[in-house]
Amino acid sequence: MSVLDIHVLGSPVLRQETTPVTEITPDIQRLIDDMFETMYAAKGIGLAAPQVGRRERLSVIDVDDNRFVIINPEIGVADGKQKGEEGCLSIPEIYGDVERAMHVLVRATDREGNPFEVDATDLLARCVQHEIDHLHGRLFIDYLSLVKRRAALAKWEKLRQGERSFIRRLNPQEAVSRQHRDEEL
Ligand code: NI
């Protein structure tokens, strides 16, 4: 397994629609394993394929020891509301309050190609919605008010200090020194 580079805000792949996975190949399974390793290295709780520059419709999630991959996920039921702070491994150190459904029922395919359902509430539901958004080119900052989004983007540009690359190469020190790390998805 290997830790993959993470694409950050500005990389076009983050805004593109993904392609449904039609067959579980060794390549897909390796991608899933590498994405788990990358997510743990980055101290995140979720990671979607576009964040590692891939177009396959799949995301990995690990919330409160609930670890699974969702391939071709579809939200069947969404009800209730919750508002809470979100971050994203592709927009490090930027956070904002996002309203999400409190409960979702999601149909997906697992690593072996079997269909299954995720019945998620609270933080897990938030994470699942965030990761499914990634698979359709949406980012949490899209939900912020205009004023808050502008402030977040200004902070992001400041943090980048003129950096022109949209690839984030993880190193262990960076991962452990940052605060809020468990809230990035
Ligand atoms: Ni994210």
mmCIF file with all atom_site columns, C-alpha atoms and ligand atoms in Angstrom:
data_model
loop_
_atom_site.group_PDB
_atom_site.id
_atom_site.type_symbol
_atom_site.label_atom_id
_atom_site.label_alt_id
_atom_site.label_comp_id
_atom_site.label_asym_id
_atom_site.label_entity_id
_atom_site.label_seq_id
_atom_site.pdbx_PDB_ins_code
_atom_site.Cartn_x
_atom_site.Cartn_y
_atom_site.Cartn_z
_atom_site.occupancy
_atom_site.B_iso_or_equiv
_atom_site.pdbx_formal_charge
_atom_site.auth_seq_id
_atom_site.auth_comp_id
_atom_site.auth_asym_id
_atom_site.auth_atom_id
_atom_site.pdbx_PDB_model_num
ATOM   1   C  CA . MET A 1 1   ? 0.000   0.000  0.000   1.00 0.00 ? 1   MET A CA 1
ATOM   2   C  CA . SER A 1 2   ? 1.101   3.538  -0.499  1.00 0.00 ? 2   SER A CA 1
ATOM   3   C  CA . VAL A 1 3   ? 0.178   7.003  0.617   1.00 0.00 ? 3   VAL A CA 1
ATOM   4   C  CA . LEU A 1 4   ? -1.147  9.009  -2.324  1.00 0.00 ? 4   LEU A CA 1
ATOM   5   C  CA . ASP A 1 5   ? -0.828  12.711 -2.981  1.00 0.00 ? 5   ASP A CA 1
ATOM   6   C  CA . ILE A 1 6   ? -3.924  14.749 -2.159  1.00 0.00 ? 6   ILE A CA 1
ATOM   7   C  CA . HIS A 1 7   ? -5.347  17.239 -4.621  1.00 0.00 ? 7   HIS A CA 1
ATOM   8   C  CA . VAL A 1 8   ? -6.293  20.558 -3.064  1.00 0.00 ? 8   VAL A CA 1
ATOM   9   C  CA . LEU A 1 9   ? -8.754  23.293 -3.940  1.00 0.00 ? 9   LEU A CA 1
ATOM   10  C  CA . GLY A 1 10  ? -7.920  24.551 -7.423  1.00 0.00 ? 10  GLY A CA 1
ATOM   11  C  CA . SER A 1 11  ? -7.201  21.124 -8.884  1.00 0.00 ? 11  SER A CA 1
ATOM   12  C  CA . PRO A 1 12  ? -9.822  20.612 -11.641 1.00 0.00 ? 12  PRO A CA 1
ATOM   13  C  CA . VAL A 1 13  ? -10.466 16.967 -10.718 1.00 0.00 ? 13  VAL A CA 1
ATOM   14  C  CA . LEU A 1 14  ? -12.176 18.089 -7.494  1.00 0.00 ? 14  LEU A CA 1
ATOM   15  C  CA . ARG A 1 15  ? -14.893 19.754 -9.561  1.00 0.00 ? 15  ARG A CA 1
ATOM   16  C  CA . GLN A 1 16  ? -15.507 16.967 -12.023 1.00 0.00 ? 16  GLN A CA 1
ATOM   17  C  CA . GLU A 1 17  ? -18.257 14.356 -12.001 1.00 0.00 ? 17  GLU A CA 1
ATOM   18  C  CA . THR A 1 18  ? -16.973 10.860 -11.290 1.00 0.00 ? 18  THR A CA 1
ATOM   19  C  CA . THR A 1 19  ? -17.634 7.732  -13.330 1.00 0.00 ? 19  THR A CA 1
ATOM   20  C  CA . PRO A 1 20  ? -19.550 4.790  -11.815 1.00 0.00 ? 20  PRO A CA 1
ATOM   21  C  CA . VAL A 1 21  ? -17.429 1.731  -11.090 1.00 0.00 ? 21  VAL A CA 1
ATOM   22  C  CA . THR A 1 22  ? -18.677 -1.116 -13.280 1.00 0.00 ? 22  THR A CA 1
ATOM   23  C  CA . GLU A 1 23  ? -16.273 -3.834 -12.193 1.00 0.00 ? 23  GLU A CA 1
ATOM   24  C  CA . ILE A 1 24  ? -14.273 -4.501 -9.034  1.00 0.00 ? 24  ILE A CA 1
ATOM   25  C  CA . THR A 1 25  ? -10.776 -5.050 -10.400 1.00 0.00 ? 25  THR A CA 1
ATOM   26  C  CA . PRO A 1 26  ? -7.474  -5.493 -8.534  1.00 0.00 ? 26  PRO A CA 1
ATOM   27  C  CA . ASP A 1 27  ? -6.705  -1.918 -9.554  1.00 0.00 ? 27  ASP A CA 1
ATOM   28  C  CA . ILE A 1 28  ? -9.877  -0.681 -7.836  1.00 0.00 ? 28  ILE A CA 1
ATOM   29  C  CA . GLN A 1 29  ? -9.108  -2.687 -4.697  1.00 0.00 ? 29  GLN A CA 1
ATOM   30  C  CA . ARG A 1 30  ? -5.583  -1.317 -4.601  1.00 0.00 ? 30  ARG A CA 1
ATOM   31  C  CA . LEU A 1 31  ? -6.988  2.206  -4.993  1.00 0.00 ? 31  LEU A CA 1
ATOM   32  C  CA . ILE A 1 32  ? -9.311  1.582  -2.034  1.00 0.00 ? 32  ILE A CA 1
ATOM   33  C  CA . ASP A 1 33  ? -6.452  0.274  0.136   1.00 0.00 ? 33  ASP A CA 1
ATOM   34  C  CA . ASP A 1 34  ? -4.213  3.187  -0.812  1.00 0.00 ? 34  ASP A CA 1
ATOM   35  C  CA . MET A 1 35  ? -7.001  5.634  -0.068  1.00 0.00 ? 35  MET A CA 1
ATOM   36  C  CA . PHE A 1 36  ? -7.467  4.189  3.426   1.00 0.00 ? 36  PHE A CA 1
ATOM   37  C  CA . GLU A 1 37  ? -3.722  4.482  4.027   1.00 0.00 ? 37  GLU A CA 1
ATOM   38  C  CA . THR A 1 38  ? -3.724  8.049  2.715   1.00 0.00 ? 38  THR A CA 1
ATOM   39  C  CA . MET A 1 39  ? -6.723  9.000  4.844   1.00 0.00 ? 39  MET A CA 1
ATOM   40  C  CA . TYR A 1 40  ? -5.044  7.661  7.989   1.00 0.00 ? 40  TYR A CA 1
ATOM   41  C  CA . ALA A 1 41  ? -1.759  9.388  7.133   1.00 0.00 ? 41  ALA A CA 1
ATOM   42  C  CA . ALA A 1 42  ? -3.681  12.657 6.790   1.00 0.00 ? 42  ALA A CA 1
ATOM   43  C  CA . LYS A 1 43  ? -5.651  11.992 10.012  1.00 0.00 ? 43  LYS A CA 1
ATOM   44  C  CA . GLY A 1 44  ? -8.925  12.331 8.172   1.00 0.00 ? 44  GLY A CA 1
ATOM   45  C  CA . ILE A 1 45  ? -12.226 10.495 8.635   1.00 0.00 ? 45  ILE A CA 1
ATOM   46  C  CA . GLY A 1 46  ? -13.186 10.338 4.973   1.00 0.00 ? 46  GLY A CA 1
ATOM   47  C  CA . LEU A 1 47  ? -11.560 10.543 1.551   1.00 0.00 ? 47  LEU A CA 1
ATOM   48  C  CA . ALA A 1 48  ? -13.064 10.493 -1.942  1.00 0.00 ? 48  ALA A CA 1
ATOM   49  C  CA . ALA A 1 49  ? -11.347 9.309  -5.141  1.00 0.00 ? 49  ALA A CA 1
ATOM   50  C  CA . PRO A 1 50  ? -11.183 12.781 -6.753  1.00 0.00 ? 50  PRO A CA 1
ATOM   51  C  CA . GLN A 1 51  ? -9.103  13.922 -3.769  1.00 0.00 ? 51  GLN A CA 1
ATOM   52  C  CA . VAL A 1 52  ? -6.343  11.580 -4.933  1.00 0.00 ? 52  VAL A CA 1
ATOM   53  C  CA . GLY A 1 53  ? -6.819  12.596 -8.547  1.00 0.00 ? 53  GLY A CA 1
ATOM   54  C  CA . ARG A 1 54  ? -9.021  9.679  -9.601  1.00 0.00 ? 54  ARG A CA 1
ATOM   55  C  CA . ARG A 1 55  ? -12.387 9.616  -11.357 1.00 0.00 ? 55  ARG A CA 1
ATOM   56  C  CA . GLU A 1 56  ? -13.862 6.420  -9.935  1.00 0.00 ? 56  GLU A CA 1
ATOM   57  C  CA . ARG A 1 57  ? -17.077 6.893  -7.954  1.00 0.00 ? 57  ARG A CA 1
ATOM   58  C  CA . LEU A 1 58  ? -15.923 5.709  -4.541  1.00 0.00 ? 58  LEU A CA 1
ATOM   59  C  CA . SER A 1 59  ? -15.033 7.078  -1.107  1.00 0.00 ? 59  SER A CA 1
ATOM   60  C  CA . VAL A 1 60  ? -13.500 5.610  2.022   1.00 0.00 ? 60  VAL A CA 1
ATOM   61  C  CA . ILE A 1 61  ? -14.791 6.433  5.502   1.00 0.00 ? 61  ILE A CA 1
ATOM   62  C  CA . ASP A 1 62  ? -13.714 5.705  9.067   1.00 0.00 ? 62  ASP A CA 1
ATOM   63  C  CA . VAL A 1 63  ? -15.855 7.314  11.747  1.00 0.00 ? 63  VAL A CA 1
ATOM   64  C  CA . ASP A 1 64  ? -15.762 5.974  15.311  1.00 0.00 ? 64  ASP A CA 1
ATOM   65  C  CA . ASP A 1 65  ? -14.293 2.646  14.154  1.00 0.00 ? 65  ASP A CA 1
ATOM   66  C  CA . ASN A 1 66  ? -16.943 2.356  11.482  1.00 0.00 ? 66  ASN A CA 1
ATOM   67  C  CA . ARG A 1 67  ? -14.675 1.644  8.533   1.00 0.00 ? 67  ARG A CA 1
ATOM   68  C  CA . PHE A 1 68  ? -15.977 1.027  5.032   1.00 0.00 ? 68  PHE A CA 1
ATOM   69  C  CA . VAL A 1 69  ? -15.806 1.984  1.370   1.00 0.00 ? 69  VAL A CA 1
ATOM   70  C  CA . ILE A 1 70  ? -18.834 3.206  -0.535  1.00 0.00 ? 70  ILE A CA 1
ATOM   71  C  CA . ILE A 1 71  ? -18.727 2.442  -4.260  1.00 0.00 ? 71  ILE A CA 1
ATOM   72  C  CA . ASN A 1 72  ? -21.377 4.086  -6.479  1.00 0.00 ? 72  ASN A CA 1
ATOM   73  C  CA . PRO A 1 73  ? -23.254 5.398  -3.404  1.00 0.00 ? 73  PRO A CA 1
ATOM   74  C  CA . GLU A 1 74  ? -26.767 6.763  -3.692  1.00 0.00 ? 74  GLU A CA 1
ATOM   75  C  CA . ILE A 1 75  ? -28.718 8.514  -0.989  1.00 0.00 ? 75  ILE A CA 1
ATOM   76  C  CA . GLY A 1 76  ? -32.139 6.913  -0.661  1.00 0.00 ? 76  GLY A CA 1
ATOM   77  C  CA . VAL A 1 77  ? -33.487 8.657  2.413   1.00 0.00 ? 77  VAL A CA 1
ATOM   78  C  CA . ALA A 1 78  ? -32.352 11.927 3.954   1.00 0.00 ? 78  ALA A CA 1
ATOM   79  C  CA . ASP A 1 79  ? -34.173 13.465 6.906   1.00 0.00 ? 79  ASP A CA 1
ATOM   80  C  CA . GLY A 1 80  ? -33.706 15.758 9.849   1.00 0.00 ? 80  GLY A CA 1
ATOM   81  C  CA . LYS A 1 81  ? -31.166 18.542 10.063  1.00 0.00 ? 81  LYS A CA 1
ATOM   82  C  CA . GLN A 1 82  ? -27.853 19.131 11.771  1.00 0.00 ? 82  GLN A CA 1
ATOM   83  C  CA . LYS A 1 83  ? -25.468 22.045 11.624  1.00 0.00 ? 83  LYS A CA 1
ATOM   84  C  CA . GLY A 1 84  ? -21.819 21.617 12.457  1.00 0.00 ? 84  GLY A CA 1
ATOM   85  C  CA . GLU A 1 85  ? -18.275 22.503 11.578  1.00 0.00 ? 85  GLU A CA 1
ATOM   86  C  CA . GLU A 1 86  ? -16.677 20.791 8.597   1.00 0.00 ? 86  GLU A CA 1
ATOM   87  C  CA . GLY A 1 87  ? -13.240 20.706 7.122   1.00 0.00 ? 87  GLY A CA 1
ATOM   88  C  CA . CYS A 1 88  ? -11.740 18.920 4.145   1.00 0.00 ? 88  CYS A CA 1
ATOM   89  C  CA . LEU A 1 89  ? -8.392  17.274 3.460   1.00 0.00 ? 89  LEU A CA 1
ATOM   90  C  CA . SER A 1 90  ? -8.420  19.137 0.140   1.00 0.00 ? 90  SER A CA 1
ATOM   91  C  CA . ILE A 1 91  ? -8.820  22.529 1.836   1.00 0.00 ? 91  ILE A CA 1
ATOM   92  C  CA . PRO A 1 92  ? -6.633  22.060 4.918   1.00 0.00 ? 92  PRO A CA 1
ATOM   93  C  CA . GLU A 1 93  ? -7.071  24.380 7.898   1.00 0.00 ? 93  GLU A CA 1
ATOM   94  C  CA . ILE A 1 94  ? -10.263 25.926 6.527   1.00 0.00 ? 94  ILE A CA 1
ATOM   95  C  CA . TYR A 1 95  ? -13.465 25.209 8.430   1.00 0.00 ? 95  TYR A CA 1
ATOM   96  C  CA . GLY A 1 96  ? -17.060 26.267 8.187   1.00 0.00 ? 96  GLY A CA 1
ATOM   97  C  CA . ASP A 1 97  ? -20.496 25.432 9.549   1.00 0.00 ? 97  ASP A CA 1
ATOM   98  C  CA . VAL A 1 98  ? -22.547 23.346 7.137   1.00 0.00 ? 98  VAL A CA 1
ATOM   99  C  CA . GLU A 1 99  ? -26.148 22.207 7.416   1.00 0.00 ? 99  GLU A CA 1
ATOM   100 C  CA . ARG A 1 100 ? -26.661 18.544 6.556   1.00 0.00 ? 100 ARG A CA 1
ATOM   101 C  CA . ALA A 1 101 ? -29.349 15.917 6.950   1.00 0.00 ? 101 ALA A CA 1
ATOM   102 C  CA . MET A 1 102 ? -29.227 14.309 10.414  1.00 0.00 ? 102 MET A CA 1
ATOM   103 C  CA . HIS A 1 103 ? -29.945 10.860 9.020   1.00 0.00 ? 103 HIS A CA 1
ATOM   104 C  CA . VAL A 1 104 ? -29.281 9.247  5.657   1.00 0.00 ? 104 VAL A CA 1
ATOM   105 C  CA . LEU A 1 105 ? -29.835 5.826  4.207   1.00 0.00 ? 105 LEU A CA 1
ATOM   106 C  CA . VAL A 1 106 ? -27.312 5.129  1.474   1.00 0.00 ? 106 VAL A CA 1
ATOM   107 C  CA . ARG A 1 107 ? -27.114 2.257  -0.976  1.00 0.00 ? 107 ARG A CA 1
ATOM   108 C  CA . ALA A 1 108 ? -23.636 1.367  -2.186  1.00 0.00 ? 108 ALA A CA 1
ATOM   109 C  CA . THR A 1 109 ? -21.369 -1.467 -3.279  1.00 0.00 ? 109 THR A CA 1
ATOM   110 C  CA . ASP A 1 110 ? -18.593 -2.800 -1.045  1.00 0.00 ? 110 ASP A CA 1
ATOM   111 C  CA . ARG A 1 111 ? -14.966 -3.759 -1.783  1.00 0.00 ? 111 ARG A CA 1
ATOM   112 C  CA . GLU A 1 112 ? -16.026 -7.228 -2.932  1.00 0.00 ? 112 GLU A CA 1
ATOM   113 C  CA . GLY A 1 113 ? -18.764 -5.939 -5.217  1.00 0.00 ? 113 GLY A CA 1
ATOM   114 C  CA . ASN A 1 114 ? -21.697 -6.728 -2.939  1.00 0.00 ? 114 ASN A CA 1
ATOM   115 C  CA . PRO A 1 115 ? -24.526 -4.250 -2.452  1.00 0.00 ? 115 PRO A CA 1
ATOM   116 C  CA . PHE A 1 116 ? -25.092 -2.962 1.081   1.00 0.00 ? 116 PHE A CA 1
ATOM   117 C  CA . GLU A 1 117 ? -26.797 -0.145 2.933   1.00 0.00 ? 117 GLU A CA 1
ATOM   118 C  CA . VAL A 1 118 ? -25.397 2.447  5.289   1.00 0.00 ? 118 VAL A CA 1
ATOM   119 C  CA . ASP A 1 119 ? -27.820 3.714  7.910   1.00 0.00 ? 119 ASP A CA 1
ATOM   120 C  CA . ALA A 1 120 ? -26.041 6.784  9.223   1.00 0.00 ? 120 ALA A CA 1
ATOM   121 C  CA . THR A 1 121 ? -26.829 9.481  11.751  1.00 0.00 ? 121 THR A CA 1
ATOM   122 C  CA . ASP A 1 122 ? -24.991 12.439 13.231  1.00 0.00 ? 122 ASP A CA 1
ATOM   123 C  CA . LEU A 1 123 ? -21.247 12.637 12.425  1.00 0.00 ? 123 LEU A CA 1
ATOM   124 C  CA . LEU A 1 124 ? -21.298 9.519  10.253  1.00 0.00 ? 124 LEU A CA 1
ATOM   125 C  CA . ALA A 1 125 ? -24.212 10.955 8.256   1.00 0.00 ? 125 ALA A CA 1
ATOM   126 C  CA . ARG A 1 126 ? -22.327 14.231 7.882   1.00 0.00 ? 126 ARG A CA 1
ATOM   127 C  CA . CYS A 1 127 ? -19.219 12.407 6.692   1.00 0.00 ? 127 CYS A CA 1
ATOM   128 C  CA . VAL A 1 128 ? -21.139 10.259 4.203   1.00 0.00 ? 128 VAL A CA 1
ATOM   129 C  CA . GLN A 1 129 ? -22.869 13.312 2.718   1.00 0.00 ? 129 GLN A CA 1
ATOM   130 C  CA . HIS A 1 130 ? -19.570 15.190 2.470   1.00 0.00 ? 130 HIS A CA 1
ATOM   131 C  CA . GLU A 1 131 ? -17.886 12.243 0.706   1.00 0.00 ? 131 GLU A CA 1
ATOM   132 C  CA . ILE A 1 132 ? -20.781 11.718 -1.702  1.00 0.00 ? 132 ILE A CA 1
ATOM   133 C  CA . ASP A 1 133 ? -20.652 15.420 -2.549  1.00 0.00 ? 133 ASP A CA 1
ATOM   134 C  CA . HIS A 1 134 ? -16.995 14.956 -3.532  1.00 0.00 ? 134 HIS A CA 1
ATOM   135 C  CA . LEU A 1 135 ? -18.090 12.320 -6.047  1.00 0.00 ? 135 LEU A CA 1
ATOM   136 C  CA . HIS A 1 136 ? -20.201 14.955 -7.796  1.00 0.00 ? 136 HIS A CA 1
ATOM   137 C  CA . GLY A 1 137 ? -17.706 17.809 -7.755  1.00 0.00 ? 137 GLY A CA 1
ATOM   138 C  CA . ARG A 1 138 ? -19.137 19.531 -4.695  1.00 0.00 ? 138 ARG A CA 1
ATOM   139 C  CA . LEU A 1 139 ? -17.125 20.876 -1.750  1.00 0.00 ? 139 LEU A CA 1
ATOM   140 C  CA . PHE A 1 140 ? -18.303 21.980 1.688   1.00 0.00 ? 140 PHE A CA 1
ATOM   141 C  CA . ILE A 1 141 ? -17.391 25.600 1.006   1.00 0.00 ? 141 ILE A CA 1
ATOM   142 C  CA . ASP A 1 142 ? -20.151 25.633 -1.641  1.00 0.00 ? 142 ASP A CA 1
ATOM   143 C  CA . TYR A 1 143 ? -22.677 25.637 1.219   1.00 0.00 ? 143 TYR A CA 1
ATOM   144 C  CA . LEU A 1 144 ? -21.246 28.657 3.022   1.00 0.00 ? 144 LEU A CA 1
ATOM   145 C  CA . SER A 1 145 ? -22.863 32.056 2.692   1.00 0.00 ? 145 SER A CA 1
ATOM   146 C  CA . LEU A 1 146 ? -21.216 34.360 0.172   1.00 0.00 ? 146 LEU A CA 1
ATOM   147 C  CA . VAL A 1 147 ? -19.559 36.363 2.937   1.00 0.00 ? 147 VAL A CA 1
ATOM   148 C  CA . LYS A 1 148 ? -18.238 33.295 4.753   1.00 0.00 ? 148 LYS A CA 1
ATOM   149 C  CA . ARG A 1 149 ? -17.098 31.657 1.535   1.00 0.00 ? 149 ARG A CA 1
ATOM   150 C  CA . ARG A 1 150 ? -15.166 34.766 0.542   1.00 0.00 ? 150 ARG A CA 1
ATOM   151 C  CA . ALA A 1 151 ? -13.534 34.883 3.972   1.00 0.00 ? 151 ALA A CA 1
ATOM   152 C  CA . ALA A 1 152 ? -12.632 31.194 3.756   1.00 0.00 ? 152 ALA A CA 1
ATOM   153 C  CA . LEU A 1 153 ? -11.141 31.593 0.283   1.00 0.00 ? 153 LEU A CA 1
ATOM   154 C  CA . ALA A 1 154 ? -9.162  34.662 1.370   1.00 0.00 ? 154 ALA A CA 1
ATOM   155 C  CA . LYS A 1 155 ? -7.745  32.705 4.300   1.00 0.00 ? 155 LYS A CA 1
ATOM   156 C  CA . TRP A 1 156 ? -6.960  29.804 1.991   1.00 0.00 ? 156 TRP A CA 1
ATOM   157 C  CA . GLU A 1 157 ? -5.027  32.065 -0.401  1.00 0.00 ? 157 GLU A CA 1
ATOM   158 C  CA . LYS A 1 158 ? -3.143  33.572 2.513   1.00 0.00 ? 158 LYS A CA 1
ATOM   159 C  CA . LEU A 1 159 ? -2.213  30.145 3.875   1.00 0.00 ? 159 LEU A CA 1
ATOM   160 C  CA . ARG A 1 160 ? -0.979  29.097 0.426   1.00 0.00 ? 160 ARG A CA 1
ATOM   161 C  CA . GLN A 1 161 ? 1.498   31.969 0.366   1.00 0.00 ? 161 GLN A CA 1
ATOM   162 C  CA . GLY A 1 162 ? 1.591   31.998 -3.399  1.00 0.00 ? 162 GLY A CA 1
ATOM   163 C  CA . GLU A 1 163 ? 1.955   28.233 -3.685  1.00 0.00 ? 163 GLU A CA 1
ATOM   164 C  CA . ARG A 1 164 ? 1.017   27.259 -7.234  1.00 0.00 ? 164 ARG A CA 1
ATOM   165 C  CA . SER A 1 165 ? 0.853   23.491 -6.974  1.00 0.00 ? 165 SER A CA 1
ATOM   166 C  CA . PHE A 1 166 ? -2.514  21.879 -6.309  1.00 0.00 ? 166 PHE A CA 1
ATOM   167 C  CA . ILE A 1 167 ? -0.917  18.680 -5.062  1.00 0.00 ? 167 ILE A CA 1
ATOM   168 C  CA . ARG A 1 168 ? -0.396  18.159 -1.356  1.00 0.00 ? 168 ARG A CA 1
ATOM   169 C  CA . ARG A 1 169 ? 2.321   15.688 -0.472  1.00 0.00 ? 169 ARG A CA 1
ATOM   170 C  CA . LEU A 1 170 ? 1.748   14.367 3.014   1.00 0.00 ? 170 LEU A CA 1
ATOM   171 C  CA . ASN A 1 171 ? 4.460   14.189 5.577   1.00 0.00 ? 171 ASN A CA 1
ATOM   172 C  CA . PRO A 1 172 ? 3.872   12.779 9.050   1.00 0.00 ? 172 PRO A CA 1
ATOM   173 C  CA . GLN A 1 173 ? 4.914   15.902 10.952  1.00 0.00 ? 173 GLN A CA 1
ATOM   174 C  CA . GLU A 1 174 ? 2.433   18.069 9.121   1.00 0.00 ? 174 GLU A CA 1
ATOM   175 C  CA . ALA A 1 175 ? -0.325  15.609 9.862   1.00 0.00 ? 175 ALA A CA 1
ATOM   176 C  CA . VAL A 1 176 ? 0.209   15.508 13.611  1.00 0.00 ? 176 VAL A CA 1
ATOM   177 C  CA . SER A 1 177 ? 0.974   19.192 14.157  1.00 0.00 ? 177 SER A CA 1
ATOM   178 C  CA . ARG A 1 178 ? -2.289  20.490 12.808  1.00 0.00 ? 178 ARG A CA 1
ATOM   179 C  CA . GLN A 1 179 ? -5.318  21.088 14.983  1.00 0.00 ? 179 GLN A CA 1
ATOM   180 C  CA . HIS A 1 180 ? -8.856  20.044 14.170  1.00 0.00 ? 180 HIS A CA 1
ATOM   181 C  CA . ARG A 1 181 ? -7.412  17.191 12.208  1.00 0.00 ? 181 ARG A CA 1
ATOM   182 C  CA . ASP A 1 182 ? -10.158 14.745 13.033  1.00 0.00 ? 182 ASP A CA 1
ATOM   183 C  CA . GLU A 1 183 ? -12.730 16.974 11.424  1.00 0.00 ? 183 GLU A CA 1
ATOM   184 C  CA . GLU A 1 184 ? -11.273 16.938 7.935   1.00 0.00 ? 184 GLU A CA 1
ATOM   185 C  CA . LEU A 1 185 ? -13.009 14.717 5.468   1.00 0.00 ? 185 LEU A CA 1
HETATM 186 NI NI . NI  B 2 .   ? -13.499 16.625 1.800   1.00 0.00 ? 1   NI  B NI 1
#
